[in-house]
Amino acid sequence: MDREETSARIAALIEPFNKKEVAITDATRFTDDLEFDSLTVMDFVAAIEDEFDIIISMNQQAEIETYGQLVDAVTKLQG
Amino acid sequence: MTDMLDDDVTQAHVDLFSKFDPLIAMRRDLLATGVTDPFGLVMERVISPTVAVCNGRETILLGTYNYMGMTFDPDVIEAGKQALDDFGSGTTGSRVLNGTYAGHKAVEQALCDFYAMDHAMVFSTGYQANLGIISTIAGKGDYIVLDIDSHASIWDGCKMGDAEVVPFKHNDIEAMEKRLRRIPEGAGKLVVLEGVYSMLGDIAPLKEMIAVAKKYGAMVLVDEAHSMGFIGPNGRGVAEEQGCLDQVDFVIGTFSKSVGTVGGFCVSNHPKFEIMRLVCRPYVFTASLPPSVVATACTSIRKLMHAGDKRAHLWGNSRVLHKGLRDAGFQLGTEEPQSAIISVIMPDLERGAAMWEALLHEGLYVNLARPPATPANMTLLRCSLCAEHSAEQVQQIIGMFTRAGKAVGIIG
Ligand SMILES: Cc1ncc(COP(=O)(O)O)c(C=O)c1O
């Protein structure tokens, strides 16, 4: 799956978590812009893991601050 | 290469404490409402496992995790005094150098006997036991799969090691299995669970979870800090109660709750377990427990092997308090009493703190737990029962809760 398709699927997954309907770009930050707390992060990460059948460990999550970084990571994790 | 600063130039000072500003503000706002600081209580005198003097007032203790009431057991006290006389006040050394006395070996043997396991390793605290074992056995390229509501010492053990850390939703067997299934083949896997989760007092479906973990070839560590002495036919914990203790690779426990002193341990049947004593840094690079502490722990553990009456009384207390608080209209952490922890859910931090203080004025101490330490950011009043609470004390406690709850407006 290429980056564009991955991005489209993640964008769909993010919707229920994007309570304030922030416009998403690659630079959107999860904590600062989307105001995700740790519980939201857990549910959102679980949704992505299930959608793509991958693991995003906490170690990897620590490196992901923006939407663009997440799309890159998921694209890469799918191999 | 960056240039050195000129002699007459200094950079702006950055206060490393500014990251605590939100917490400082939250505390200030809370205390500004006039409530007593819930995290600054002093026990001026301790009269028994269930009663202390706080602010000059006799107070029933309902938040101490002193489940079996061993802190004033005459045999335990006597063993401690004897050890002070015979071995002195401290070891001044690491377990692997000059800090292993006869008493340390004796308490490890008591643990082997208590759990019917081959190996026991005693740490200076339960916190260090989790920190040490988890960070040491799960290394680079290995995966730790753990419950999201795990105790801080488990999280810190994960953080200290080099393994990949993968949490799953609390007690969710399917969520755990999905994560195990996705781990690359050949990687080492450690599943970390707790018998009793201390925030809500709920237990884990260990039998099902451990069966899944084993199907995926994982090793299993279970923290039984809040079950020792009164859950399971021999008080070995939730895994024993559910008949799966033989499937657990490592049990972590503490002396700071049912045992009634301080210290932590890991018991295991792993044939190579003894190597931990050389490679586990939180075991090696710290001083061992004082002789009096290991002597009190040893005596207490051996007495807990024959504490059937106390255990039955503790469970009775738990059932009566759970029903009493529920009937009074409080929202509790579990539908049924599952452990010796009854957690009362507060509507918010302000009213939780007000309720905590109202209880203290009634003469009752409970634990206030607040976000972010709590699941789902709840504010909780955690009650932990003791086998030494009398039936009358439990009724008194229900009365105090009811009066305070009405005064603060938490129940109608
Ligand atoms: C689940 C759990 N594990 C470990 C610990 C740490 O025990 P200790 O007080 O011996 O450091 C505690 C207690 O705080 C606990 O609740």
Short mmCIF file of C-alpha atoms and ligand atoms in Angstrom, two decimals:
data_model
loop_
_atom_site.label_atom_id
_atom_site.label_comp_id
_atom_site.label_asym_id
_atom_site.label_seq_id
_atom_site.Cartn_x
_atom_site.Cartn_y
_atom_site.Cartn_z
CA MET A 1 0.00 0.00 0.00
CA ASP A 2 1.47 3.38 -0.98
CA ARG A 3 1.69 6.44 1.22
CA GLU A 4 -1.32 8.11 -0.32
CA GLU A 5 -3.66 5.20 0.26
CA THR A 6 -2.30 4.70 3.78
CA SER A 7 -2.90 8.36 4.50
CA ALA A 8 -6.50 8.15 3.25
CA ARG A 9 -7.24 5.20 5.50
CA ILE A 10 -5.65 6.86 8.54
CA ALA A 11 -7.59 10.05 7.82
CA ALA A 12 -10.82 8.05 7.96
CA LEU A 13 -9.75 6.45 11.25
CA ILE A 14 -8.89 9.76 12.84
CA GLU A 15 -12.33 11.28 12.30
CA PRO A 16 -14.11 9.94 15.41
CA PHE A 17 -11.16 11.12 17.53
CA ASN A 18 -11.00 14.57 15.92
CA LYS A 19 -13.69 16.08 18.13
CA LYS A 20 -12.91 19.68 17.21
CA GLU A 21 -12.74 18.85 13.51
CA VAL A 22 -9.26 20.27 13.13
CA ALA A 23 -8.13 20.34 9.49
CA ILE A 24 -5.51 17.59 9.17
CA THR A 25 -2.24 18.14 7.37
CA ASP A 26 1.07 16.30 7.60
CA ALA A 27 2.16 18.88 10.19
CA THR A 28 -0.82 18.37 12.53
CA ARG A 29 0.43 17.43 15.99
CA PHE A 30 -1.50 14.86 18.03
CA THR A 31 -1.04 16.34 21.50
CA ASP A 32 -0.78 20.05 20.72
CA ASP A 33 -3.27 20.40 17.83
CA LEU A 34 -5.65 17.46 18.28
CA GLU A 35 -5.32 17.52 22.10
CA PHE A 36 -5.12 13.74 22.37
CA ASP A 37 -4.70 12.52 25.95
CA SER A 38 -3.13 9.19 26.82
CA LEU A 39 -6.44 7.32 26.71
CA THR A 40 -7.29 8.71 23.29
CA VAL A 41 -3.83 7.79 22.07
CA MET A 42 -4.35 4.20 23.21
CA ASP A 43 -7.70 3.86 21.44
CA PHE A 44 -6.46 5.58 18.30
CA VAL A 45 -3.30 3.49 18.11
CA ALA A 46 -5.38 0.32 18.62
CA ALA A 47 -7.66 1.35 15.73
CA ILE A 48 -4.67 1.83 13.43
CA GLU A 49 -3.03 -1.39 14.53
CA ASP A 50 -6.23 -3.30 13.80
CA GLU A 51 -6.79 -1.60 10.44
CA PHE A 52 -3.29 -2.37 9.16
CA ASP A 53 -2.58 -5.49 11.25
CA ILE A 54 0.63 -4.02 12.61
CA ILE A 55 2.18 -3.20 15.99
CA ILE A 56 3.18 0.36 16.84
CA SER A 57 5.12 -0.11 20.08
CA MET A 58 5.33 2.67 22.67
CA ASN A 59 8.97 3.07 21.67
CA GLN A 60 7.87 3.84 18.11
CA GLN A 61 4.99 6.03 19.28
CA ALA A 62 7.46 8.19 21.16
CA GLU A 63 9.01 9.18 17.81
CA ILE A 64 5.67 10.10 16.26
CA GLU A 65 4.43 13.60 16.96
CA THR A 66 2.68 14.60 13.76
CA TYR A 67 0.18 13.12 11.37
CA GLY A 68 2.81 13.00 8.61
CA GLN A 69 5.21 11.05 10.81
CA LEU A 70 2.44 8.57 11.61
CA VAL A 71 1.64 8.02 7.92
CA ASP A 72 5.34 7.48 7.20
CA ALA A 73 5.68 5.03 10.09
CA VAL A 74 2.60 3.02 9.12
CA THR A 75 3.66 2.95 5.46
CA LYS A 76 7.02 1.59 6.53
CA LEU A 77 5.62 -0.90 9.05
CA GLN A 78 3.52 -2.54 6.36
CA GLY A 79 6.77 -3.45 4.65
CA MET B 1 32.22 22.77 16.17
CA THR B 2 30.18 25.33 18.08
CA ASP B 3 31.96 28.37 19.41
CA MET B 4 32.50 28.89 23.10
CA LEU B 5 30.65 31.84 24.58
CA ASP B 6 32.60 35.05 25.01
CA ASP B 7 33.62 35.88 28.56
CA ASP B 8 31.03 38.64 28.92
CA VAL B 9 28.07 36.64 27.58
CA THR B 10 25.69 34.36 29.47
CA GLN B 11 22.79 32.36 28.09
CA ALA B 12 19.26 32.65 29.43
CA HIS B 13 18.65 30.51 32.50
CA VAL B 14 16.12 27.71 31.93
CA ASP B 15 14.33 26.56 35.07
CA LEU B 16 14.09 22.78 34.89
CA PHE B 17 11.12 22.98 37.24
CA SER B 18 8.88 24.89 34.82
CA LYS B 19 7.58 21.55 33.49
CA PHE B 20 5.86 21.07 36.86
CA ASP B 21 3.95 24.36 36.64
CA PRO B 22 0.60 22.81 35.63
CA LEU B 23 0.74 20.42 38.59
CA ILE B 24 1.81 23.19 40.96
CA ALA B 25 -1.15 25.28 39.76
CA MET B 26 -3.56 22.37 40.14
CA ARG B 27 -2.41 21.78 43.71
CA ARG B 28 -2.57 25.46 44.55
CA ASP B 29 -6.14 25.71 43.23
CA LEU B 30 -7.19 22.65 45.19
CA LEU B 31 -5.67 23.86 48.45
CA ALA B 32 -7.11 27.36 47.86
CA THR B 33 -10.57 25.86 48.35
CA GLY B 34 -9.51 25.31 51.95
CA VAL B 35 -9.25 21.51 51.98
CA THR B 36 -6.52 19.75 53.95
CA ASP B 37 -3.67 18.57 51.71
CA PRO B 38 -4.63 14.94 50.99
CA PHE B 39 -0.98 14.11 50.28
CA GLY B 40 0.49 15.60 53.44
CA LEU B 41 -1.12 13.57 56.20
CA VAL B 42 1.04 12.67 59.19
CA MET B 43 0.36 9.68 61.43
CA GLU B 44 1.40 11.06 64.79
CA ARG B 45 0.94 7.78 66.63
CA VAL B 46 0.01 4.33 65.41
CA ILE B 47 -2.07 2.39 67.88
CA SER B 48 -2.79 -0.80 65.94
CA PRO B 49 -3.00 -1.99 62.30
CA THR B 50 -6.40 -0.27 62.09
CA VAL B 51 -6.10 2.84 64.29
CA ALA B 52 -3.71 5.82 64.33
CA VAL B 53 -3.71 9.35 65.66
CA CYS B 54 -3.81 12.01 62.90
CA ASN B 55 -4.15 15.73 63.68
CA GLY B 56 -4.60 14.76 67.31
CA ARG B 57 -7.63 12.62 66.51
CA GLU B 58 -8.02 8.85 66.67
CA THR B 59 -8.56 7.72 63.12
CA ILE B 60 -9.65 4.39 61.67
CA LEU B 61 -7.22 3.36 58.96
CA LEU B 62 -8.90 2.19 55.76
CA GLY B 63 -6.18 2.91 53.24
CA THR B 64 -3.01 1.15 54.31
CA TYR B 65 -2.90 -2.15 52.32
CA ASN B 66 -2.09 -3.73 55.68
CA TYR B 67 -4.45 -6.52 54.61
CA MET B 68 -3.53 -9.15 57.15
CA GLY B 69 -2.79 -6.79 60.02
CA MET B 70 0.68 -8.26 60.63
CA THR B 71 2.38 -4.98 61.61
CA PHE B 72 1.71 -5.44 65.33
CA ASP B 73 1.75 -9.23 65.47
CA PRO B 74 3.67 -10.09 68.67
CA ASP B 75 5.74 -12.85 67.02
CA VAL B 76 6.67 -10.55 64.16
CA ILE B 77 7.71 -7.75 66.51
CA GLU B 78 9.72 -10.15 68.65
CA ALA B 79 11.58 -11.52 65.63
CA GLY B 80 12.49 -7.98 64.58
CA LYS B 81 13.78 -7.05 68.03
CA GLN B 82 15.84 -10.23 68.25
CA ALA B 83 17.40 -9.56 64.85
CA LEU B 84 18.26 -6.00 65.84
CA ASP B 85 20.08 -7.36 68.89
CA ASP B 86 21.81 -10.20 67.05
CA PHE B 87 22.64 -8.63 63.69
CA GLY B 88 22.52 -4.85 64.18
CA SER B 89 20.54 -2.10 62.52
CA GLY B 90 21.67 -2.48 58.92
CA THR B 91 23.80 -4.45 56.49
CA THR B 92 25.52 -1.50 54.82
CA GLY B 93 25.94 -3.50 51.66
CA SER B 94 24.68 -5.10 48.48
CA ARG B 95 23.22 -8.58 48.45
CA VAL B 96 26.10 -9.73 46.26
CA LEU B 97 28.83 -8.29 48.50
CA ASN B 98 28.51 -7.98 52.29
CA GLY B 99 24.71 -7.62 52.44
CA THR B 100 23.49 -11.22 52.55
CA TYR B 101 22.93 -12.34 56.16
CA ALA B 102 21.37 -15.56 57.43
CA GLY B 103 18.06 -13.68 57.63
CA HIS B 104 18.02 -12.89 53.90
CA LYS B 105 18.49 -16.57 53.08
CA ALA B 106 15.81 -17.50 55.64
CA VAL B 107 13.21 -15.15 54.18
CA GLU B 108 13.95 -16.41 50.67
CA GLN B 109 13.42 -19.96 51.92
CA ALA B 110 10.14 -18.88 53.54
CA LEU B 111 9.03 -17.50 50.15
CA CYS B 112 10.00 -20.74 48.37
CA ASP B 113 7.92 -22.64 50.94
CA PHE B 114 5.00 -20.20 50.78
CA TYR B 115 4.74 -20.36 46.99
CA ALA B 116 6.05 -23.92 46.59
CA MET B 117 8.58 -22.64 44.07
CA ASP B 118 12.26 -23.37 43.53
CA HIS B 119 13.72 -19.85 43.60
CA ALA B 120 13.09 -16.64 45.47
CA MET B 121 14.97 -13.37 45.20
CA VAL B 122 14.36 -10.58 47.69
CA PHE B 123 14.72 -6.93 46.67
CA SER B 124 14.71 -3.83 48.84
CA THR B 125 11.20 -2.90 47.61
CA GLY B 126 8.49 -4.32 45.36
CA TYR B 127 9.06 -1.35 43.10
CA GLN B 128 12.64 -2.47 42.59
CA ALA B 129 11.55 -6.09 42.04
CA ASN B 130 9.42 -5.06 39.06
CA LEU B 131 11.99 -2.56 37.86
CA GLY B 132 14.80 -5.10 38.06
CA ILE B 133 13.17 -8.25 36.74
CA ILE B 134 11.28 -6.67 33.83
CA SER B 135 14.14 -4.48 32.61
CA THR B 136 16.63 -7.35 32.86
CA ILE B 137 14.76 -10.27 31.29
CA ALA B 138 13.23 -8.35 28.36
CA GLY B 139 16.06 -6.96 26.27
CA LYS B 140 16.66 -5.46 22.87
CA GLY B 141 14.45 -7.03 20.20
CA ASP B 142 12.15 -8.63 22.79
CA TYR B 143 8.54 -7.53 23.28
CA ILE B 144 6.73 -6.72 26.51
CA VAL B 145 2.95 -6.98 26.22
CA LEU B 146 1.26 -5.42 29.25
CA ASP B 147 -2.06 -4.20 30.60
CA ILE B 148 -2.51 -0.43 30.19
CA ASP B 149 -3.51 -0.11 33.86
CA SER B 150 -0.24 -1.62 35.12
CA HIS B 151 1.42 -0.26 38.27
CA ALA B 152 4.03 2.50 37.91
CA SER B 153 6.83 0.10 38.86
CA ILE B 154 5.94 -2.12 35.88
CA TRP B 155 5.92 0.84 33.50
CA ASP B 156 9.22 2.04 34.89
CA GLY B 157 10.70 -1.45 34.44
CA CYS B 158 9.62 -1.29 30.79
CA LYS B 159 11.12 2.16 30.38
CA MET B 160 14.41 1.16 31.92
CA GLY B 161 14.90 -1.80 29.58
CA ASP B 162 15.47 -1.96 25.84
CA ALA B 163 12.47 -4.10 24.80
CA GLU B 164 9.59 -2.97 22.59
CA VAL B 165 6.66 -2.06 24.83
CA VAL B 166 3.15 -2.91 23.66
CA PRO B 167 0.20 -2.10 25.96
CA PHE B 168 -3.33 -3.42 25.60
CA LYS B 169 -6.73 -2.35 26.99
CA HIS B 170 -7.31 -3.29 30.61
CA ASN B 171 -8.20 -6.99 31.08
CA ASP B 172 -9.07 -7.29 27.36
CA ILE B 173 -8.10 -10.81 26.29
CA GLU B 174 -8.77 -10.22 22.60
CA ALA B 175 -6.73 -7.00 22.53
CA MET B 176 -3.85 -8.86 24.19
CA GLU B 177 -4.06 -11.75 21.70
CA LYS B 178 -4.07 -9.43 18.69
CA ARG B 179 -0.84 -7.85 19.87
CA LEU B 180 0.82 -11.19 20.57
CA ARG B 181 -0.21 -12.43 17.12
CA ARG B 182 1.45 -9.46 15.39
CA ILE B 183 4.83 -9.82 17.08
CA PRO B 184 7.46 -10.95 14.56
CA GLU B 185 8.18 -14.65 14.71
CA GLY B 186 11.17 -15.63 16.79
CA ALA B 187 11.10 -12.53 19.01
CA GLY B 188 11.13 -13.05 22.79
CA LYS B 189 7.83 -12.16 24.46
CA LEU B 190 6.99 -11.26 28.04
CA VAL B 191 3.37 -10.80 29.10
CA VAL B 192 3.01 -8.72 32.27
CA LEU B 193 -0.23 -8.94 34.27
CA GLU B 194 -1.44 -8.20 37.78
CA GLY B 195 -3.65 -10.44 39.92
CA VAL B 196 -5.51 -7.56 41.56
CA TYR B 197 -5.50 -4.07 40.05
CA SER B 198 -5.24 -1.71 42.97
CA MET B 199 -7.09 1.29 41.56
CA LEU B 200 -10.50 -0.35 41.20
CA GLY B 201 -9.82 -3.53 43.19
CA ASP B 202 -10.77 -5.73 40.24
CA ILE B 203 -9.03 -9.00 39.40
CA ALA B 204 -7.68 -10.22 36.05
CA PRO B 205 -9.01 -13.24 34.13
CA LEU B 206 -5.54 -14.74 34.51
CA LYS B 207 -6.47 -18.27 33.49
CA GLU B 208 -7.72 -17.22 30.05
CA MET B 209 -5.03 -14.58 29.55
CA ILE B 210 -2.17 -16.88 30.51
CA ALA B 211 -3.52 -19.65 28.26
CA VAL B 212 -3.41 -17.19 25.32
CA ALA B 213 0.05 -15.95 26.28
CA LYS B 214 1.37 -19.52 26.37
CA LYS B 215 -0.23 -20.32 23.00
CA TYR B 216 1.95 -17.57 21.52
CA GLY B 217 5.05 -18.84 23.30
CA ALA B 218 5.29 -15.91 25.71
CA MET B 219 6.73 -15.97 29.21
CA VAL B 220 4.39 -14.65 31.87
CA LEU B 221 5.04 -12.38 34.84
CA VAL B 222 2.23 -11.73 37.34
CA ASP B 223 2.38 -9.05 40.03
CA GLU B 224 0.45 -10.41 43.01
CA ALA B 225 1.15 -7.47 45.35
CA HIS B 226 -2.50 -7.12 46.40
CA SER B 227 -3.47 -10.77 46.83
CA MET B 228 -0.77 -12.39 48.96
CA GLY B 229 -2.04 -14.18 52.03
CA PHE B 230 -5.77 -14.14 51.34
CA ILE B 231 -6.53 -15.03 47.69
CA GLY B 232 -6.08 -18.65 46.57
CA PRO B 233 -6.25 -21.82 48.68
CA ASN B 234 -2.78 -21.15 50.12
CA GLY B 235 -2.85 -17.37 49.80
CA ARG B 236 -0.53 -17.48 46.79
CA GLY B 237 -2.72 -15.10 44.82
CA VAL B 238 -5.16 -14.82 41.96
CA ALA B 239 -3.21 -17.23 39.74
CA GLU B 240 -3.49 -19.90 42.42
CA GLU B 241 -7.19 -19.13 42.90
CA GLN B 242 -7.78 -19.63 39.17
CA GLY B 243 -5.63 -22.76 39.01
CA CYS B 244 -2.93 -21.41 36.69
CA LEU B 245 -0.02 -20.63 39.01
CA ASP B 246 1.98 -23.47 37.42
CA GLN B 247 1.81 -21.54 34.12
CA VAL B 248 3.26 -18.35 35.63
CA ASP B 249 7.00 -17.96 35.01
CA PHE B 250 7.57 -15.13 37.51
CA VAL B 251 5.51 -13.95 40.46
CA ILE B 252 6.32 -10.49 41.80
CA GLY B 253 5.31 -9.59 45.33
CA THR B 254 5.91 -7.12 48.12
CA PHE B 255 6.43 -7.16 51.88
CA SER B 256 4.78 -3.73 52.15
CA LYS B 257 1.19 -4.95 52.16
CA SER B 258 0.02 -8.30 53.62
CA VAL B 259 3.46 -9.11 55.04
CA GLY B 260 3.45 -5.83 56.96
CA THR B 261 7.00 -4.52 56.53
CA VAL B 262 9.02 -3.39 53.51
CA GLY B 263 10.73 -5.27 50.69
CA GLY B 264 9.92 -6.96 47.40
CA PHE B 265 10.50 -10.28 45.73
CA CYS B 266 10.31 -12.46 42.67
CA VAL B 267 9.65 -16.21 42.89
CA SER B 268 10.13 -18.56 39.96
CA ASN B 269 10.71 -22.13 38.87
CA HIS B 270 12.91 -21.10 35.96
CA PRO B 271 15.96 -23.41 36.05
CA LYS B 272 18.36 -20.53 35.31
CA PHE B 273 16.72 -18.05 37.69
CA GLU B 274 19.73 -17.67 40.01
CA ILE B 275 21.70 -15.80 37.33
CA MET B 276 19.38 -12.84 38.02
CA ARG B 277 21.38 -12.16 41.16
CA LEU B 278 24.36 -11.16 39.05
CA VAL B 279 22.73 -9.34 36.15
CA CYS B 280 19.82 -7.50 37.73
CA ARG B 281 21.04 -4.00 38.52
CA PRO B 282 18.32 -2.89 40.99
CA TYR B 283 19.30 -5.98 43.00
CA VAL B 284 23.06 -5.55 42.79
CA PHE B 285 23.57 -1.80 43.06
CA THR B 286 21.67 -1.04 46.24
CA ALA B 287 21.95 -2.02 49.90
CA SER B 288 20.05 -5.05 51.15
CA LEU B 289 17.18 -4.87 53.64
CA PRO B 290 18.09 -4.48 57.33
CA PRO B 291 18.23 -7.70 59.39
CA SER B 292 15.19 -6.68 61.48
CA VAL B 293 13.12 -6.22 58.32
CA VAL B 294 13.92 -9.62 56.83
CA ALA B 295 13.34 -11.26 60.22
CA THR B 296 9.89 -9.67 60.57
CA ALA B 297 9.08 -10.58 56.95
CA CYS B 298 10.16 -14.19 57.43
CA THR B 299 8.06 -14.63 60.58
CA SER B 300 5.07 -12.92 58.99
CA ILE B 301 5.22 -15.01 55.78
CA ARG B 302 5.36 -18.25 57.77
CA LYS B 303 2.38 -17.15 59.87
CA LEU B 304 0.44 -16.23 56.71
CA MET B 305 0.65 -19.89 55.69
CA HIS B 306 -1.72 -20.71 58.55
CA ALA B 307 -3.98 -17.67 58.64
CA GLY B 308 -7.27 -19.22 57.54
CA ASP B 309 -9.38 -17.46 60.21
CA LYS B 310 -7.94 -14.03 59.49
CA ARG B 311 -8.45 -14.57 55.81
CA ALA B 312 -12.12 -15.50 56.27
CA HIS B 313 -12.65 -12.42 58.45
CA LEU B 314 -10.98 -10.16 55.85
CA TRP B 315 -13.27 -11.47 53.10
CA GLY B 316 -16.26 -10.99 55.41
CA ASN B 317 -15.21 -7.37 55.97
CA SER B 318 -14.83 -6.81 52.25
CA ARG B 319 -18.32 -8.15 51.52
CA VAL B 320 -19.98 -6.15 54.30
CA LEU B 321 -18.30 -2.88 53.33
CA HIS B 322 -19.03 -3.35 49.64
CA LYS B 323 -22.72 -4.01 50.29
CA GLY B 324 -22.98 -1.21 52.87
CA LEU B 325 -21.48 1.43 50.58
CA ARG B 326 -23.51 0.27 47.64
CA ASP B 327 -26.74 0.32 49.60
CA ALA B 328 -25.84 3.83 50.78
CA GLY B 329 -25.81 4.89 47.12
CA PHE B 330 -22.10 5.11 46.32
CA GLN B 331 -20.73 4.14 42.93
CA LEU B 332 -18.09 1.42 43.38
CA GLY B 333 -15.21 0.17 41.21
CA THR B 334 -16.57 -3.37 40.93
CA GLU B 335 -20.05 -4.90 40.88
CA GLU B 336 -19.05 -7.50 43.44
CA PRO B 337 -16.20 -7.40 45.96
CA GLN B 338 -13.28 -9.09 44.15
CA SER B 339 -10.45 -8.30 46.57
CA ALA B 340 -9.80 -6.42 49.82
CA ILE B 341 -9.88 -3.11 47.94
CA ILE B 342 -13.21 -1.32 47.63
CA SER B 343 -12.89 1.69 45.37
CA VAL B 344 -15.46 4.48 45.64
CA ILE B 345 -15.79 6.54 42.46
CA MET B 346 -16.03 10.30 43.01
CA PRO B 347 -17.71 12.65 40.54
CA ASP B 348 -14.62 14.92 40.26
CA LEU B 349 -11.38 15.87 42.01
CA GLU B 350 -12.90 18.79 43.95
CA ARG B 351 -15.69 16.74 45.48
CA GLY B 352 -13.34 13.77 45.91
CA ALA B 353 -10.96 15.93 47.95
CA ALA B 354 -13.89 17.39 49.92
CA MET B 355 -15.18 13.90 50.65
CA TRP B 356 -11.70 12.74 51.66
CA GLU B 357 -11.48 15.61 54.12
CA ALA B 358 -15.02 15.07 55.45
CA LEU B 359 -14.09 11.44 56.13
CA LEU B 360 -10.92 12.53 57.91
CA HIS B 361 -13.00 14.80 60.14
CA GLU B 362 -15.25 11.84 60.86
CA GLY B 363 -12.12 9.97 61.93
CA LEU B 364 -11.52 7.80 58.86
CA TYR B 365 -8.48 7.63 56.59
CA VAL B 366 -8.82 6.38 53.01
CA ASN B 367 -6.54 6.82 49.97
CA LEU B 368 -7.37 9.58 47.54
CA ALA B 369 -6.34 8.62 44.01
CA ARG B 370 -6.50 11.19 41.26
CA PRO B 371 -5.58 11.59 37.59
CA PRO B 372 -3.22 10.81 35.96
CA ALA B 373 -2.54 7.79 38.22
CA THR B 374 -6.11 6.53 37.78
CA PRO B 375 -7.78 4.67 34.90
CA ALA B 376 -10.06 6.82 32.72
CA ASN B 377 -8.94 9.88 34.73
CA MET B 378 -11.28 9.03 37.59
CA THR B 379 -11.01 10.41 41.11
CA LEU B 380 -11.23 7.52 43.56
CA LEU B 381 -11.43 7.01 47.28
CA ARG B 382 -9.71 3.67 47.72
CA CYS B 383 -10.52 1.66 50.78
CA SER B 384 -8.34 -1.29 51.69
CA LEU B 385 -9.64 -3.56 54.40
CA CYS B 386 -7.66 -5.28 57.11
CA ALA B 387 -8.26 -8.66 58.75
CA GLU B 388 -7.98 -6.76 62.03
CA HIS B 389 -10.91 -4.43 61.32
CA SER B 390 -13.64 -5.54 63.72
CA ALA B 391 -17.21 -6.00 62.56
CA GLU B 392 -18.11 -2.88 64.58
CA GLN B 393 -15.41 -0.83 62.88
CA VAL B 394 -16.79 -1.81 59.48
CA GLN B 395 -20.26 -0.64 60.54
CA GLN B 396 -18.74 2.60 61.89
CA ILE B 397 -17.00 3.08 58.54
CA ILE B 398 -20.27 2.69 56.63
CA GLY B 399 -21.86 5.28 58.94
CA MET B 400 -18.99 7.72 58.40
CA PHE B 401 -19.19 7.34 54.63
CA THR B 402 -22.93 7.88 54.66
CA ARG B 403 -22.73 11.05 56.77
CA ALA B 404 -19.79 12.49 54.82
CA GLY B 405 -21.36 11.56 51.47
CA LYS B 406 -24.54 13.44 52.35
CA ALA B 407 -22.64 16.44 53.69
CA VAL B 408 -20.58 16.74 50.51
CA GLY B 409 -23.57 16.01 48.29
CA ILE B 410 -22.28 12.82 46.72
CA ILE B 411 -25.23 10.70 47.79
CA GLY B 412 -28.84 11.79 48.29
C1 LIG C 1 0.83 -3.71 41.91
C2 LIG C 1 1.99 -3.22 42.70
N1 LIG C 1 3.23 -3.65 42.41
C3 LIG C 1 4.30 -3.21 43.10
C4 LIG C 1 4.17 -2.31 44.14
C5 LIG C 1 5.42 -1.81 44.82
O1 LIG C 1 5.57 -2.34 46.07
P1 LIG C 1 6.55 -1.70 47.15
O2 LIG C 1 5.69 -0.85 48.04
O3 LIG C 1 7.11 -2.88 47.88
O4 LIG C 1 7.59 -0.92 46.44
C6 LIG C 1 2.91 -1.88 44.50
C7 LIG C 1 2.70 -1.00 45.67
O5 LIG C 1 2.84 0.17 45.68
C8 LIG C 1 1.79 -2.31 43.76
O6 LIG C 1 0.57 -1.85 44.03
#
